[in-house]
PDB file of C-alpha atoms in Angstrom:
ATOM      1  CA  UNK A   1       0.000   0.000   0.000  1.00 95.00           C
ATOM      2  CA  UNK A   2       1.242   3.467  -0.830  1.00 96.00           C
ATOM      3  CA  UNK A   3       0.801   6.694   1.115  1.00 97.00           C
ATOM      4  CA  UNK A   4       2.763   9.918   1.052  1.00 97.00           C
ATOM      5  CA  UNK A   5       4.264  12.306   3.551  1.00 96.00           C
ATOM      6  CA  UNK A   6       2.028  15.331   3.945  1.00 94.00           C
ATOM      7  CA  UNK A   7       4.876  17.830   4.224  1.00 93.00           C
ATOM      8  CA  UNK A   8       7.164  16.939   1.319  1.00 92.00           C
ATOM      9  CA  UNK A   9       4.800  14.757  -0.772  1.00 93.00           C
ATOM     10  CA  UNK A  10       7.268  11.825  -0.907  1.00 93.00           C
ATOM     11  CA  UNK A  11       5.604   8.543  -1.849  1.00 96.00           C
ATOM     12  CA  UNK A  12       6.008   5.807   0.801  1.00 97.00           C
ATOM     13  CA  UNK A  13       5.475   2.069   0.339  1.00 97.00           C
ATOM     14  CA  UNK A  14       4.108   0.663   3.614  1.00 97.00           C
ATOM     15  CA  UNK A  15       5.794  -2.611   4.631  1.00 97.00           C
ATOM     16  CA  UNK A  16       2.789  -4.017   6.549  1.00 96.00           C
ATOM     17  CA  UNK A  17      -0.637  -2.486   5.917  1.00 96.00           C
ATOM     18  CA  UNK A  18      -1.976  -4.016   9.162  1.00 96.00           C
ATOM     19  CA  UNK A  19       0.272  -1.594  11.070  1.00 96.00           C
ATOM     20  CA  UNK A  20      -1.296   1.299   9.174  1.00 96.00           C
ATOM     21  CA  UNK A  21      -4.835   0.160  10.044  1.00 96.00           C
ATOM     22  CA  UNK A  22      -4.032  -0.402  13.752  1.00 95.00           C
ATOM     23  CA  UNK A  23      -5.107   2.766  15.639  1.00 95.00           C
ATOM     24  CA  UNK A  24      -2.971   1.905  18.681  1.00 94.00           C
ATOM     25  CA  UNK A  25       0.225   1.987  16.653  1.00 95.00           C
ATOM     26  CA  UNK A  26       1.530   5.542  16.095  1.00 96.00           C
ATOM     27  CA  UNK A  27       4.253   4.667  13.593  1.00 97.00           C
ATOM     28  CA  UNK A  28       4.662   2.431  10.550  1.00 98.00           C
ATOM     29  CA  UNK A  29       7.617   0.995   8.665  1.00 98.00           C
ATOM     30  CA  UNK A  30       7.946   1.941   5.032  1.00 97.00           C
ATOM     31  CA  UNK A  31      10.269   2.662   2.147  1.00 96.00           C
ATOM     32  CA  UNK A  32      10.572   5.993   0.389  1.00 95.00           C
ATOM     33  CA  UNK A  33      10.021   5.673  -3.331  1.00 94.00           C
ATOM     34  CA  UNK A  34      12.906   7.786  -4.592  1.00 82.00           C
ATOM     35  CA  UNK A  35      14.868   6.810  -7.665  1.00 81.00           C
ATOM     36  CA  UNK A  36      15.175   3.329  -9.092  1.00 84.00           C
ATOM     37  CA  UNK A  37      17.003   1.677  -6.188  1.00 87.00           C
ATOM     38  CA  UNK A  38      15.165   0.012  -3.307  1.00 87.00           C
ATOM     39  CA  UNK A  39      15.348   2.269  -0.256  1.00 91.00           C
ATOM     40  CA  UNK A  40      15.880   0.951   3.300  1.00 94.00           C
ATOM     41  CA  UNK A  41      12.943   0.652   5.709  1.00 96.00           C
ATOM     42  CA  UNK A  42      12.303   3.727   7.825  1.00 96.00           C
ATOM     43  CA  UNK A  43       9.851   4.573  10.582  1.00 97.00           C
ATOM     44  CA  UNK A  44       7.147   7.148   9.809  1.00 97.00           C
ATOM     45  CA  UNK A  45       4.594   8.786  12.106  1.00 97.00           C
ATOM     46  CA  UNK A  46       1.096   7.982  10.875  1.00 97.00           C
ATOM     47  CA  UNK A  47      -0.055  11.483  11.796  1.00 95.00           C
ATOM     48  CA  UNK A  48       2.252  12.849   9.073  1.00 97.00           C
ATOM     49  CA  UNK A  49       0.970  10.575   6.295  1.00 97.00           C
ATOM     50  CA  UNK A  50      -1.845  11.057   3.775  1.00 98.00           C
ATOM     51  CA  UNK A  51      -3.224   9.081   0.853  1.00 97.00           C
ATOM     52  CA  UNK A  52      -1.553   9.705  -2.537  1.00 96.00           C
ATOM     53  CA  UNK A  53      -4.614  11.798  -3.470  1.00 96.00           C
ATOM     54  CA  UNK A  54      -3.828  14.145  -0.569  1.00 95.00           C
ATOM     55  CA  UNK A  55      -6.792  12.972   1.515  1.00 97.00           C
ATOM     56  CA  UNK A  56      -6.129  12.449   5.242  1.00 96.00           C
ATOM     57  CA  UNK A  57      -5.983   8.962   6.729  1.00 96.00           C
ATOM     58  CA  UNK A  58      -9.237   7.966   8.498  1.00 95.00           C
ATOM     59  CA  UNK A  59      -9.461   8.728  12.219  1.00 92.00           C
ATOM     60  CA  UNK A  60     -10.191   5.059  12.943  1.00 93.00           C
ATOM     61  CA  UNK A  61      -6.606   4.308  11.779  1.00 95.00           C
ATOM     62  CA  UNK A  62      -5.067   7.052  13.922  1.00 94.00           C
ATOM     63  CA  UNK A  63      -7.058   7.340  17.153  1.00 92.00           C
ATOM     64  CA  UNK A  64      -8.039   4.315  19.266  1.00 88.00           C
ATOM     65  CA  UNK A  65     -10.732   6.429  20.978  1.00 88.00           C
ATOM     66  CA  UNK A  66     -12.280   7.964  17.875  1.00 81.00           C
ATOM     67  CA  UNK A  67     -15.742   6.526  18.632  1.00 78.00           C
ATOM     68  CA  UNK A  68     -15.817   8.139  22.085  1.00 80.00           C
ATOM     69  CA  UNK A  69     -15.185  11.573  20.542  1.00 72.00           C
ATOM     70  CA  UNK A  70     -18.160  11.215  18.154  1.00 63.00           C
ATOM     71  CA  UNK A  71     -20.670  10.731  20.975  1.00 56.00           C
TER      72      UNK A  71
END
């Protein structure tokens, strides 16, 4: 799965999408997609990632208490 960094718009390939969907986990492992060579895994804060379209990640992926805030 691909996302991008909100600040510099760098495309990131997420190593394990389950980590991205887990709201308790604040970071994910991924590889920057820069150039033709495979980049090493890095840790990224989920709060600084967006979909390639620029849309924010859903709150249910970021906040384990998102349902309590809607009430």
